[in-house]
Each structure stands twice: as structure tokens, then as C-alpha cells.
Amino acid sequence: MVAAEKLACTVRGMRDLVGEDARVFDHILARMQEMACRYGYEHIEMPVLENTAIFARTLGEETDVVSKEMFSFEDRSGNALSLRPEGTASAVRALLCNKLTQTLPQRWFYYGQMFRYDRPQKGRYRQFFQFGVEYIGAKAPLSDVELIAMAHGILRGLGLSSVTLRLNSIGDKKSRQAYREKLLAYFARYRNDLSPDSQRRLEENTLRILDSKEESDQKIAEGAPSILDSLNTESRKFFDDVCQGLEQLQIPYEQDRLLVRGLDYYDHTTFEFTCPLGDGGSSIAVAGGGRYNGLVKQMGGPETPAVGLAFGIDRIMLACDRGQLKSAPIVTVLFVGEAERLNALALAEDLRSRCPFAIILPVDGDLTKRLRHSAKLGAACALILGEAECAAGQVKCKFLKPAPGSPEGSEETITAADASGFLIDKLADAISK
Ligand code: HAM
């Protein structure tokens, strides 16, 4: 039996988005979709439930995400399934399932819930939203630059201040093998001081120690050799080209030699955008990504270069400047008496087809109550239809917020047929850009 109090709360680490939070969420999502489309990306929709092997084999059995954080279970037929912890492996699965390896490149964006069983805290949830972008079949370093530039533009457009782009290269497979030897020799000296997880990973997956969340491991990792010194000529050139592209676009970045990212499928470029979460808190990643040239082949397809990234929408909601996010202005249409209600209904319907505003028709209470309700909704103005206005084909516009040439509380009578043009003129500044 479920305790009664459980019926009135969400599962730990999961939350509803209500009111302003939902509006901010919609706004961020709309901006991201718009920008991704402008860069030529198309929407792809993937299931939230996948075969567990898709993540276990590609993200890496030794990663925190796979070893500790997956929501996995057996279905009634005994299939091992998991709620997706991220979208890249699913996107490559979709590429293979839909037989698209011969129609490359594919530029995809997706958004939706991801699930990780981590310890919930500010900015870290068990169900969170990502907006992901995958450019599959992208070989040149310029693709990495374009993708990073898009992310930079999106974050700037959302008013995120103090965002830092951290950039690294973990090179190709050969470079990583050479680096692994050096790293192993270094960490082996501190074997007994490493956390139990890192001791276990020492031989199997040495690079993972670099992104350990344990403070003791992080201290040791600070003195570790840099992967940038182990890059072979090809990998070095690739990384230099990415840096040069970012410099050309004047996108500031910091090289972070410890940034190997928490998933195993990456090679060459890795990056994260980090930003402090208000009240002097520590920095948190609001987006991250990189190149994954080996993943399509690893999942059974042909050799296919690719690069991608994902934004954490929940974290961007915490970090963005909410005041700068404009939602569509609200206009209410009010009828004074019952005789005018059908005119009001028709006017509201007509305005919805002509104006980019939310047009609301309050129907309860008298005019005073409806005006009060309009103000509560945050309406920019109320259009009022009384007997006289209807007879003359007019409507009275009462400004509930100031507009150019019309102070708050002022009224103007206008021709009903011109109402849409009048509103667009008056509220142009409030329309989200
Ligand atoms: P990721 O770094 O694991 O990369 O996640 C991307 C973003 O999701 C993070 O930067 C963060 O903003 C957000 N995020 C991750 N975990 C949580 C959480 N528990 N609560 C709230 N937000 C979270 C990936 O998932 C890769 N698939 C990105 C990628 C795409 N690489 C190539 N293509």
C-alpha cells in the first residue's frame, strides 16, 4: 500500500514545472529550437526507454553514469531496459535503426527528459531536461567550431553572464594509448591515496580518474601529466584548428587539460560551458559535448566521424537572466454586458489569428472583476466592448502597463477592425526577440 502522503509528492529528484518556471522553460526551449534550425539542424524524437546495452557498452561500464546512475529494470518479458541517461547513444542507435548511414551528414536536435540516479541537489536532478545537438558525418574541425559557436550564441542570447568555455582535446585512440601509459605510471605512485573507485579504475580505465568527483582524487589529478603533451601530430593539428576557428570568431575559451568528460565515447575535442549558480556558489556545467568519431562503428555501423553537445535546461533556468526573457504579451478582451459577449468572442478569435500575443477572454464576474483578473494575469492592456463601442464598430483599449505614447491607466478608443494593427504598434517592444 502506498502511504497517503506519497500521493501528494513527486519521486525524489524529480519535479513539476509550474507557472513562471514552465514559462521560462518554454522560452529557453523555443530559443534553442530556433537557433538549432538556423544552423540547419532538424528535430529527431527518440524514446525515453532503450535497451540497457545501448548505454552500458557505449558510455562505458566504468563511468559513474552507467555503474551508479542508471534507472534500469527488467520488463515483463525479461528484457533489460533503462531510462535514457543521455541522448547521444540513442541518436546513433536511431541512425542505425533507420538505415541512415549512407545519407550523411545528419544534423539532429532533440530535447526531453533524461534520468540519472545521482544525489539530488541544486542543479542536479534525477529527471532533468537536455537539449541535444548531434552532427553525425562531420569530419572537419570547423564543425566543432560551428557547434561551439552556436552554443555560445544560445547561452549569450539567454542572458547567462559569466559563462566560461572550457576546452580540451583527448586526441585520437593512439594519442590516448600513449597518454594512458604516462597517466598510469603517475597514478600508480599514489595508488593507496586514491578513492576505492579510482583504485579499481586504475588499470581498466585510467582516464576516468581525471573526472572523479572525489576531492582526494582531484588533488592528485592536478599534478597529472597533460594529455596535450601526448597528442600525435594529427590530433595536435585538429585541436589547433579548433582553437584557431574559435579565435577567428572571438569566442573566449580556457584550455582545461583535465577535461576528459564523464562518458567513454569521446575523442579529439571535449568542451563544457560552466557558470556560477548565483549566490557565489561553485561553477556548474550548463552544457557539454565533444567529438565521438568511434561511436557509430562501435555500435555496428561504418566508420563515421561525429560531434555533438547537450545543454542542461534545468541548470540554464537557474543561471539565466529571467528579466531578459520576454514572453508573449497578454491582451484581454472584456465585454461589459451579456449583449456584447458574442462580439467579444469574435474579436478575440480574430486577434489570435492576426497578432503574436496571448489573447485571453475572461468570462466570470463583472467588468471590475475581469479588469482585476487582467491585471493579475499581467496583461499589457484590456480591450473593452460596451454597448456604445459595439454599435459604432469600435473598442476601448485600456493600458494596464505603459506603452509608447500611452501611460499606464490611459484609454484610447479605436476602430475594432484596426485593433490588431494598433496592438502590434503599441506592443512591438514587448514582443520577444
Ligand atoms: P553531459 O555532460 O553528461 O553530456 O550532460 C550534458 C549537460 O546535461 C550537462 O552539462 C548538464 O548541464 C546537464 N546535466 C547532466 N546531468 C544532470 C543532472 N543530474 N541534473 C541536471 N542537469 C544535468 C551528455 O549527456 C552528452 N550526451 C552530450 C553530448 C552530445 N556529447 C556529444 N553529443
Short mmCIF file of C-alpha atoms and ligand atoms in Angstrom, two decimals:
data_model
loop_
_atom_site.label_atom_id
_atom_site.label_comp_id
_atom_site.label_asym_id
_atom_site.label_seq_id
_atom_site.Cartn_x
_atom_site.Cartn_y
_atom_site.Cartn_z
CA MET A 1 0.00 0.00 0.00
CA VAL A 2 1.28 3.48 -0.89
CA ALA A 3 1.25 5.83 2.10
CA ALA A 4 -1.28 8.62 1.61
CA GLU A 5 1.39 11.35 1.77
CA LYS A 6 3.22 9.77 -1.20
CA LEU A 7 0.19 10.52 -3.37
CA ALA A 8 0.88 14.22 -3.00
CA CYS A 9 4.61 14.38 -3.78
CA THR A 10 6.94 13.67 -6.68
CA VAL A 11 9.57 10.94 -6.76
CA ARG A 12 12.84 12.15 -5.15
CA GLY A 13 14.94 14.20 -7.56
CA MET A 14 12.01 14.85 -9.93
CA ARG A 15 9.88 17.97 -10.06
CA ASP A 16 6.95 19.70 -11.67
CA LEU A 17 7.47 22.89 -13.61
CA VAL A 18 4.62 25.25 -12.83
CA GLY A 19 3.84 28.91 -13.54
CA GLU A 20 6.91 31.08 -14.15
CA ASP A 21 9.24 28.06 -14.20
CA ALA A 22 7.21 26.48 -17.00
CA ARG A 23 7.19 29.79 -18.92
CA VAL A 24 10.96 30.19 -18.59
CA PHE A 25 11.43 26.56 -19.63
CA ASP A 26 9.27 27.06 -22.75
CA HIS A 27 11.15 30.20 -23.62
CA ILE A 28 14.57 28.56 -23.36
CA LEU A 29 13.41 25.60 -25.41
CA ALA A 30 11.92 27.83 -28.11
CA ARG A 31 15.16 29.84 -28.37
CA MET A 32 17.23 26.66 -28.67
CA GLN A 33 14.95 25.18 -31.32
CA GLU A 34 15.02 28.39 -33.30
CA MET A 35 18.81 28.65 -33.19
CA ALA A 36 19.36 24.96 -33.99
CA CYS A 37 17.09 25.31 -37.04
CA ARG A 38 19.08 28.36 -38.16
CA TYR A 39 22.21 26.21 -38.13
CA GLY A 40 20.47 23.58 -40.25
CA TYR A 41 19.58 21.03 -37.56
CA GLU A 42 16.35 19.02 -37.75
CA HIS A 43 14.22 17.64 -34.98
CA ILE A 44 14.54 13.96 -34.08
CA GLU A 45 12.33 12.36 -31.46
CA MET A 46 13.62 9.27 -29.66
CA PRO A 47 12.09 7.01 -26.98
CA VAL A 48 12.97 7.58 -23.32
CA LEU A 49 13.34 3.82 -22.82
CA GLU A 50 16.12 1.90 -24.55
CA ASN A 51 17.85 -1.46 -24.22
CA THR A 52 20.34 -1.12 -21.36
CA ALA A 53 23.20 -2.41 -23.55
CA ILE A 54 22.99 0.72 -25.72
CA PHE A 55 24.24 2.83 -22.85
CA ALA A 56 26.32 0.26 -20.96
CA ARG A 57 28.50 -0.56 -23.98
CA THR A 58 28.96 2.95 -25.31
CA LEU A 59 29.11 5.33 -22.33
CA GLY A 60 31.42 2.82 -20.60
CA GLU A 61 30.73 0.25 -17.85
CA GLU A 62 33.23 2.08 -15.62
CA THR A 63 31.63 5.52 -15.89
CA ASP A 64 29.58 6.88 -12.99
CA VAL A 65 26.56 7.21 -15.26
CA VAL A 66 26.49 3.50 -16.13
CA SER A 67 27.89 1.97 -12.94
CA LYS A 68 25.85 4.01 -10.44
CA GLU A 69 23.25 6.24 -12.01
CA MET A 70 21.07 4.34 -14.48
CA PHE A 71 17.38 3.70 -13.83
CA SER A 72 17.42 0.10 -15.09
CA PHE A 73 14.87 -2.68 -14.78
CA GLU A 74 13.61 -5.82 -16.45
CA ASP A 75 10.31 -5.62 -18.28
CA ARG A 76 7.70 -8.37 -18.05
CA SER A 77 9.44 -10.32 -20.81
CA GLY A 78 12.81 -10.19 -19.06
CA ASN A 79 14.37 -7.54 -21.35
CA ALA A 80 16.98 -5.33 -19.65
CA LEU A 81 15.81 -1.75 -20.19
CA SER A 82 16.96 1.67 -18.97
CA LEU A 83 15.51 5.14 -18.91
CA ARG A 84 17.91 7.13 -21.07
CA PRO A 85 20.63 8.94 -19.09
CA GLU A 86 21.64 10.94 -22.19
CA GLY A 87 20.80 11.23 -25.90
CA THR A 88 23.94 10.60 -27.96
CA ALA A 89 23.90 6.80 -27.81
CA SER A 90 20.17 6.85 -28.68
CA ALA A 91 20.84 9.17 -31.65
CA VAL A 92 23.44 6.78 -33.04
CA ARG A 93 21.07 3.86 -32.40
CA ALA A 94 18.43 5.81 -34.37
CA LEU A 95 20.90 6.42 -37.21
CA LEU A 96 21.48 2.66 -37.48
CA CYS A 97 17.84 1.60 -36.96
CA ASN A 98 16.66 3.99 -39.67
CA LYS A 99 19.46 2.94 -42.05
CA LEU A 100 20.78 6.46 -42.47
CA THR A 101 24.49 5.74 -42.54
CA GLN A 102 24.55 6.28 -46.30
CA THR A 103 22.75 9.64 -46.08
CA LEU A 104 25.24 11.69 -44.18
CA PRO A 105 25.69 14.18 -42.75
CA GLN A 106 22.71 14.16 -40.41
CA ARG A 107 22.21 17.21 -38.24
CA TRP A 108 19.78 16.49 -35.45
CA PHE A 109 18.45 18.20 -32.38
CA TYR A 110 16.36 16.58 -29.66
CA TYR A 111 15.07 17.59 -26.27
CA GLY A 112 13.46 15.82 -23.39
CA GLN A 113 13.81 14.13 -20.05
CA MET A 114 16.98 12.26 -19.14
CA PHE A 115 17.35 10.18 -15.98
CA ARG A 116 20.34 9.72 -13.66
CA TYR A 117 20.18 8.33 -10.15
CA ASP A 118 22.52 10.91 -8.60
CA ARG A 119 22.27 12.64 -5.22
CA PRO A 120 19.74 15.43 -5.79
CA GLN A 121 20.87 18.99 -5.06
CA LYS A 122 20.55 22.43 -6.61
CA GLY A 123 21.07 21.99 -10.36
CA ARG A 124 21.30 18.21 -10.11
CA TYR A 125 18.12 16.20 -10.51
CA ARG A 126 17.25 12.58 -11.18
CA GLN A 127 14.97 13.62 -14.01
CA PHE A 128 16.37 16.57 -15.94
CA PHE A 129 15.94 18.10 -19.37
CA GLN A 130 18.53 18.23 -22.09
CA PHE A 131 18.52 19.95 -25.43
CA GLY A 132 20.99 17.97 -27.52
CA VAL A 133 22.52 18.55 -30.92
CA GLU A 134 24.31 15.83 -32.93
CA TYR A 135 26.18 16.44 -36.17
CA ILE A 136 26.84 12.94 -37.49
CA GLY A 137 29.15 12.62 -40.50
CA ALA A 138 31.05 15.79 -39.58
CA LYS A 139 34.77 15.36 -40.09
CA ALA A 140 36.41 18.78 -40.18
CA PRO A 141 37.41 20.79 -37.10
CA LEU A 142 35.25 23.63 -38.43
CA SER A 143 32.18 21.53 -37.49
CA ASP A 144 33.33 21.57 -33.86
CA VAL A 145 33.83 25.33 -34.07
CA GLU A 146 30.36 25.94 -35.56
CA LEU A 147 28.72 23.80 -32.91
CA ILE A 148 30.52 25.57 -30.09
CA ALA A 149 29.69 28.94 -31.67
CA MET A 150 26.01 28.02 -31.76
CA ALA A 151 26.08 27.03 -28.09
CA HIS A 152 27.93 30.22 -27.20
CA GLY A 153 25.32 32.29 -29.07
CA ILE A 154 22.42 30.50 -27.39
CA LEU A 155 23.81 30.97 -23.89
CA ARG A 156 24.61 34.62 -24.53
CA GLY A 157 21.14 35.20 -26.01
CA LEU A 158 19.60 33.79 -22.84
CA GLY A 159 21.47 36.35 -20.74
CA LEU A 160 23.81 33.92 -18.97
CA SER A 161 26.57 36.04 -17.57
CA SER A 162 30.00 34.74 -16.59
CA VAL A 163 29.90 31.66 -18.76
CA THR A 164 33.30 30.04 -19.29
CA LEU A 165 34.04 27.78 -22.23
CA ARG A 166 36.47 25.08 -21.13
CA LEU A 167 38.15 23.25 -23.97
CA ASN A 168 40.44 20.27 -24.26
CA SER A 169 41.44 17.55 -26.67
CA ILE A 170 41.79 13.94 -25.64
CA GLY A 171 43.26 13.16 -29.06
CA ASP A 172 42.70 10.07 -31.18
CA LYS A 173 42.97 6.49 -29.95
CA LYS A 174 46.73 6.31 -30.50
CA SER A 175 47.36 9.52 -28.57
CA ARG A 176 45.20 8.26 -25.73
CA GLN A 177 47.08 4.97 -25.57
CA ALA A 178 50.38 6.83 -25.23
CA TYR A 179 48.85 9.12 -22.63
CA ARG A 180 47.37 6.23 -20.67
CA GLU A 181 50.84 4.76 -20.10
CA LYS A 182 52.11 8.03 -18.66
CA LEU A 183 48.99 8.55 -16.58
CA LEU A 184 49.07 5.02 -15.19
CA ALA A 185 52.69 5.43 -14.14
CA TYR A 186 51.75 8.71 -12.41
CA PHE A 187 48.63 7.49 -10.57
CA ALA A 188 50.30 4.20 -9.59
CA ARG A 189 52.59 6.25 -7.34
CA TYR A 190 49.52 7.41 -5.41
CA ARG A 191 47.64 4.11 -5.56
CA ASN A 192 46.92 3.95 -1.82
CA ASP A 193 45.74 7.57 -1.64
CA LEU A 194 43.18 7.20 -4.43
CA SER A 195 39.49 6.60 -3.68
CA PRO A 196 38.34 2.94 -3.88
CA ASP A 197 36.57 3.69 -7.20
CA SER A 198 39.72 5.17 -8.71
CA GLN A 199 41.88 2.31 -7.43
CA ARG A 200 39.54 -0.08 -9.23
CA ARG A 201 39.70 2.04 -12.41
CA LEU A 202 43.46 2.43 -12.33
CA GLU A 203 44.32 -0.34 -14.79
CA GLU A 204 40.98 -0.65 -16.59
CA ASN A 205 40.05 2.94 -17.31
CA THR A 206 42.82 5.24 -16.15
CA LEU A 207 41.47 8.41 -17.81
CA ARG A 208 38.23 8.22 -15.77
CA ILE A 209 40.22 9.10 -12.63
CA LEU A 210 40.67 12.59 -14.09
CA ASP A 211 36.96 13.33 -13.77
CA SER A 212 36.45 11.71 -10.37
CA LYS A 213 34.16 13.69 -8.08
CA GLU A 214 36.22 12.70 -5.01
CA GLU A 215 38.23 15.60 -3.60
CA SER A 216 41.23 13.37 -2.76
CA ASP A 217 41.38 12.13 -6.38
CA GLN A 218 41.01 15.66 -7.74
CA LYS A 219 44.01 16.85 -5.70
CA ILE A 220 46.18 14.06 -7.09
CA ALA A 221 44.86 14.64 -10.64
CA GLU A 222 46.01 18.27 -10.53
CA GLY A 223 49.63 17.12 -10.76
CA ALA A 224 48.99 14.56 -13.50
CA PRO A 225 50.72 14.88 -16.88
CA SER A 226 48.75 16.79 -19.51
CA ILE A 227 47.16 14.93 -22.39
CA LEU A 228 48.05 17.84 -24.66
CA ASP A 229 51.69 16.72 -24.37
CA SER A 230 50.78 13.24 -25.66
CA LEU A 231 48.84 14.31 -28.76
CA ASN A 232 50.26 12.96 -32.03
CA THR A 233 50.72 15.31 -34.99
CA GLU A 234 47.24 14.71 -36.45
CA SER A 235 45.46 15.20 -33.15
CA ARG A 236 47.51 18.31 -32.35
CA LYS A 237 46.64 19.80 -35.75
CA PHE A 238 42.95 19.05 -35.25
CA PHE A 239 42.98 20.75 -31.86
CA ASP A 240 44.93 23.75 -33.15
CA ASP A 241 42.39 24.17 -35.97
CA VAL A 242 39.51 24.17 -33.49
CA CYS A 243 41.30 26.79 -31.36
CA GLN A 244 42.03 28.89 -34.42
CA GLY A 245 38.36 28.83 -35.51
CA LEU A 246 37.22 29.95 -32.06
CA GLU A 247 39.77 32.76 -32.08
CA GLN A 248 38.55 33.84 -35.52
CA LEU A 249 35.02 34.13 -34.09
CA GLN A 250 36.38 35.83 -30.96
CA ILE A 251 34.87 33.21 -28.71
CA PRO A 252 36.91 33.19 -25.50
CA TYR A 253 37.91 29.81 -24.06
CA GLU A 254 40.14 28.33 -21.39
CA GLN A 255 42.21 25.26 -22.07
CA ASP A 256 41.46 22.69 -19.40
CA ARG A 257 43.78 19.72 -19.66
CA LEU A 258 41.75 17.76 -17.08
CA LEU A 259 38.52 17.91 -19.08
CA VAL A 260 38.10 14.32 -20.29
CA ARG A 261 34.28 14.31 -19.75
CA GLY A 262 32.40 11.63 -17.89
CA LEU A 263 31.49 9.37 -20.82
CA ASP A 264 33.78 6.97 -22.67
CA TYR A 265 32.83 7.63 -26.30
CA TYR A 266 34.72 10.89 -26.80
CA ASP A 267 37.85 11.55 -28.78
CA HIS A 268 39.59 14.71 -30.00
CA THR A 269 37.62 17.79 -28.89
CA THR A 270 35.92 17.90 -25.49
CA PHE A 271 34.30 21.02 -24.06
CA GLU A 272 31.99 22.33 -21.39
CA PHE A 273 30.33 25.66 -20.71
CA THR A 274 30.35 26.34 -16.98
CA CYS A 275 28.83 29.13 -14.98
CA PRO A 276 28.42 30.03 -11.29
CA LEU A 277 24.96 29.29 -9.89
CA GLY A 278 24.09 32.64 -8.27
CA ASP A 279 24.90 33.37 -4.57
CA GLY A 280 28.65 32.88 -5.02
CA GLY A 281 28.14 29.14 -5.49
CA SER A 282 30.64 26.96 -7.29
CA SER A 283 30.59 26.67 -11.07
CA ILE A 284 28.42 24.09 -12.72
CA ALA A 285 28.32 22.78 -16.30
CA VAL A 286 25.35 24.15 -18.24
CA ALA A 287 26.34 22.38 -21.47
CA GLY A 288 28.92 19.86 -22.55
CA GLY A 289 29.93 17.86 -25.54
CA GLY A 290 32.65 16.79 -27.89
CA ARG A 291 33.65 14.61 -30.79
CA TYR A 292 32.81 10.89 -30.91
CA ASN A 293 34.38 9.55 -34.10
CA GLY A 294 34.38 5.92 -32.90
CA LEU A 295 30.80 5.55 -31.67
CA VAL A 296 28.93 4.70 -34.88
CA LYS A 297 31.42 1.94 -35.68
CA GLN A 298 31.36 0.67 -32.12
CA MET A 299 27.57 0.26 -32.42
CA GLY A 300 27.87 -1.76 -35.62
CA GLY A 301 27.89 0.93 -38.33
CA PRO A 302 30.64 2.15 -40.65
CA GLU A 303 33.46 4.46 -39.55
CA THR A 304 31.66 7.80 -39.12
CA PRO A 305 33.00 11.00 -37.58
CA ALA A 306 30.60 12.98 -35.40
CA VAL A 307 30.41 15.81 -32.92
CA GLY A 308 27.67 16.96 -30.57
CA LEU A 309 26.68 18.64 -27.35
CA ALA A 310 23.83 18.84 -24.87
CA PHE A 311 22.55 21.73 -22.78
CA GLY A 312 21.15 21.12 -19.29
CA ILE A 313 17.93 23.13 -19.39
CA ASP A 314 17.28 22.91 -15.63
CA ARG A 315 20.67 24.49 -14.92
CA ILE A 316 20.18 27.18 -17.56
CA MET A 317 16.86 28.02 -15.88
CA LEU A 318 18.78 28.66 -12.65
CA ALA A 319 21.53 30.69 -14.30
CA CYS A 320 19.71 32.75 -16.93
CA ASP A 321 18.53 36.34 -16.55
CA ARG A 322 14.78 35.82 -16.22
CA GLY A 323 14.10 39.53 -16.61
CA GLN A 324 15.56 39.42 -20.09
CA LEU A 325 13.31 36.58 -21.22
CA LYS A 326 10.23 38.16 -22.70
CA SER A 327 7.15 36.02 -23.06
CA ALA A 328 4.36 36.93 -25.47
CA PRO A 329 2.41 39.98 -24.24
CA ILE A 330 -1.07 39.27 -22.89
CA VAL A 331 -4.13 41.17 -24.08
CA THR A 332 -7.56 40.55 -22.56
CA VAL A 333 -10.88 41.14 -24.30
CA LEU A 334 -13.67 42.18 -21.91
CA PHE A 335 -17.39 42.51 -22.59
CA VAL A 336 -19.38 44.90 -20.43
CA GLY A 337 -22.80 43.25 -20.67
CA GLU A 338 -24.14 39.91 -21.90
CA ALA A 339 -25.28 41.59 -25.14
CA GLU A 340 -21.66 42.17 -26.17
CA ARG A 341 -20.31 38.72 -25.30
CA LEU A 342 -20.54 37.31 -28.86
CA ASN A 343 -18.78 40.40 -30.30
CA ALA A 344 -16.02 39.91 -27.74
CA LEU A 345 -15.76 36.23 -28.61
CA ALA A 346 -15.40 37.06 -32.33
CA LEU A 347 -12.89 39.88 -31.68
CA ALA A 348 -10.68 37.62 -29.53
CA GLU A 349 -10.72 34.89 -32.16
CA ASP A 350 -9.89 37.39 -34.91
CA LEU A 351 -6.97 38.89 -32.91
CA ARG A 352 -5.50 35.43 -32.23
CA SER A 353 -5.14 34.90 -35.97
CA ARG A 354 -3.52 38.31 -36.54
CA CYS A 355 -1.31 39.09 -33.51
CA PRO A 356 1.60 37.27 -31.86
CA PHE A 357 0.04 37.81 -28.42
CA ALA A 358 -1.78 35.70 -25.86
CA ILE A 359 -5.42 36.82 -26.22
CA ILE A 360 -7.49 35.92 -23.17
CA LEU A 361 -11.24 36.28 -22.80
CA PRO A 362 -12.17 36.36 -19.10
CA VAL A 363 -15.82 35.41 -18.71
CA ASP A 364 -16.50 35.28 -14.96
CA GLY A 365 -17.65 38.15 -12.75
CA ASP A 366 -18.47 41.72 -13.67
CA LEU A 367 -16.27 44.19 -15.58
CA THR A 368 -14.39 45.30 -12.43
CA LYS A 369 -13.57 41.70 -11.55
CA ARG A 370 -12.45 40.98 -15.10
CA LEU A 371 -10.21 44.05 -15.12
CA ARG A 372 -8.68 42.93 -11.82
CA HIS A 373 -8.17 39.48 -13.30
CA SER A 374 -6.49 41.03 -16.37
CA ALA A 375 -4.01 42.88 -14.15
CA LYS A 376 -3.31 39.70 -12.21
CA LEU A 377 -2.55 37.89 -15.46
CA GLY A 378 -0.01 40.62 -16.25
CA ALA A 379 -1.95 41.81 -19.32
CA ALA A 380 -0.43 44.74 -21.22
CA CYS A 381 -3.89 46.08 -22.00
CA ALA A 382 -7.57 45.21 -21.92
CA LEU A 383 -9.88 45.72 -24.89
CA ILE A 384 -13.33 46.67 -23.61
CA LEU A 385 -16.52 46.22 -25.59
CA GLY A 386 -19.60 48.05 -24.27
CA GLU A 387 -22.94 48.77 -25.94
CA ALA A 388 -21.77 52.09 -27.45
CA GLU A 389 -18.50 50.66 -28.79
CA CYS A 390 -20.27 47.72 -30.41
CA ALA A 391 -22.82 49.99 -32.08
CA ALA A 392 -20.01 52.16 -33.53
CA GLY A 393 -17.76 49.24 -34.56
CA GLN A 394 -15.22 50.40 -32.00
CA VAL A 395 -13.39 49.09 -28.96
CA LYS A 396 -11.82 50.82 -25.96
CA CYS A 397 -8.21 49.95 -25.16
CA LYS A 398 -7.20 50.40 -21.51
CA PHE A 399 -3.44 50.23 -20.91
CA LEU A 400 -2.68 48.22 -17.79
CA LYS A 401 1.05 48.68 -18.39
CA PRO A 402 2.74 51.69 -20.01
CA ALA A 403 3.24 51.53 -23.79
CA PRO A 404 4.88 54.10 -26.12
CA GLY A 405 2.68 57.25 -26.02
CA SER A 406 0.18 55.58 -23.67
CA PRO A 407 0.82 55.80 -19.93
CA GLU A 408 -0.45 53.12 -17.56
CA GLY A 409 -4.17 53.57 -16.90
CA SER A 410 -4.80 55.62 -20.07
CA GLU A 411 -7.58 54.70 -22.51
CA GLU A 412 -7.99 55.08 -26.27
CA THR A 413 -10.96 54.29 -28.45
CA ILE A 414 -10.09 52.62 -31.74
CA THR A 415 -11.87 51.03 -34.68
CA ALA A 416 -12.41 47.33 -33.97
CA ALA A 417 -11.25 46.36 -37.47
CA ASP A 418 -7.90 48.14 -36.86
CA ALA A 419 -7.34 46.68 -33.38
CA SER A 420 -4.67 44.17 -34.46
CA GLY A 421 -2.52 46.83 -36.19
CA PHE A 422 -2.92 49.18 -33.23
CA LEU A 423 -1.83 46.49 -30.74
CA ILE A 424 1.14 45.39 -32.83
CA ASP A 425 2.35 49.01 -32.98
CA LYS A 426 1.87 49.62 -29.28
CA LEU A 427 3.29 46.32 -28.03
CA ALA A 428 6.12 45.83 -30.55
CA ASP A 429 8.76 46.37 -27.84
CA ALA A 430 7.26 43.66 -25.68
CA ILE A 431 7.34 41.02 -28.40
CA SER A 432 10.14 38.54 -27.66
CA LYS A 433 13.06 38.84 -29.98
P1 HAM B 1 26.70 15.51 -20.14
O1 HAM B 1 27.82 16.42 -19.85
O2 HAM B 1 26.62 14.25 -19.36
O3 HAM B 1 26.78 15.17 -21.70
O4 HAM B 1 25.34 16.28 -19.98
C1 HAM B 1 25.11 17.49 -20.65
C2 HAM B 1 24.51 18.51 -19.71
O5 HAM B 1 23.34 17.97 -19.06
C3 HAM B 1 25.40 18.90 -18.55
O6 HAM B 1 26.33 19.90 -18.93
C4 HAM B 1 24.39 19.44 -17.53
O7 HAM B 1 24.08 20.79 -17.83
C5 HAM B 1 23.16 18.58 -17.79
N1 HAM B 1 23.05 17.56 -16.74
C6 HAM B 1 23.72 16.40 -16.63
N2 HAM B 1 23.33 15.72 -15.54
C7 HAM B 1 22.40 16.47 -14.91
C8 HAM B 1 21.61 16.33 -13.73
N3 HAM B 1 21.68 15.24 -12.96
N4 HAM B 1 20.72 17.31 -13.40
C9 HAM B 1 20.61 18.42 -14.18
N5 HAM B 1 21.33 18.61 -15.32
C10 HAM B 1 22.21 17.66 -15.69
C11 HAM B 1 25.91 14.37 -22.34
O8 HAM B 1 24.88 13.96 -21.87
C12 HAM B 1 26.32 14.10 -23.76
N6 HAM B 1 25.31 13.22 -24.36
C13 HAM B 1 26.46 15.40 -24.55
C14 HAM B 1 26.87 15.15 -25.97
C15 HAM B 1 26.07 15.20 -27.06
N7 HAM B 1 28.08 14.81 -26.36
C16 HAM B 1 28.06 14.62 -27.69
N8 HAM B 1 26.83 14.84 -28.10
#
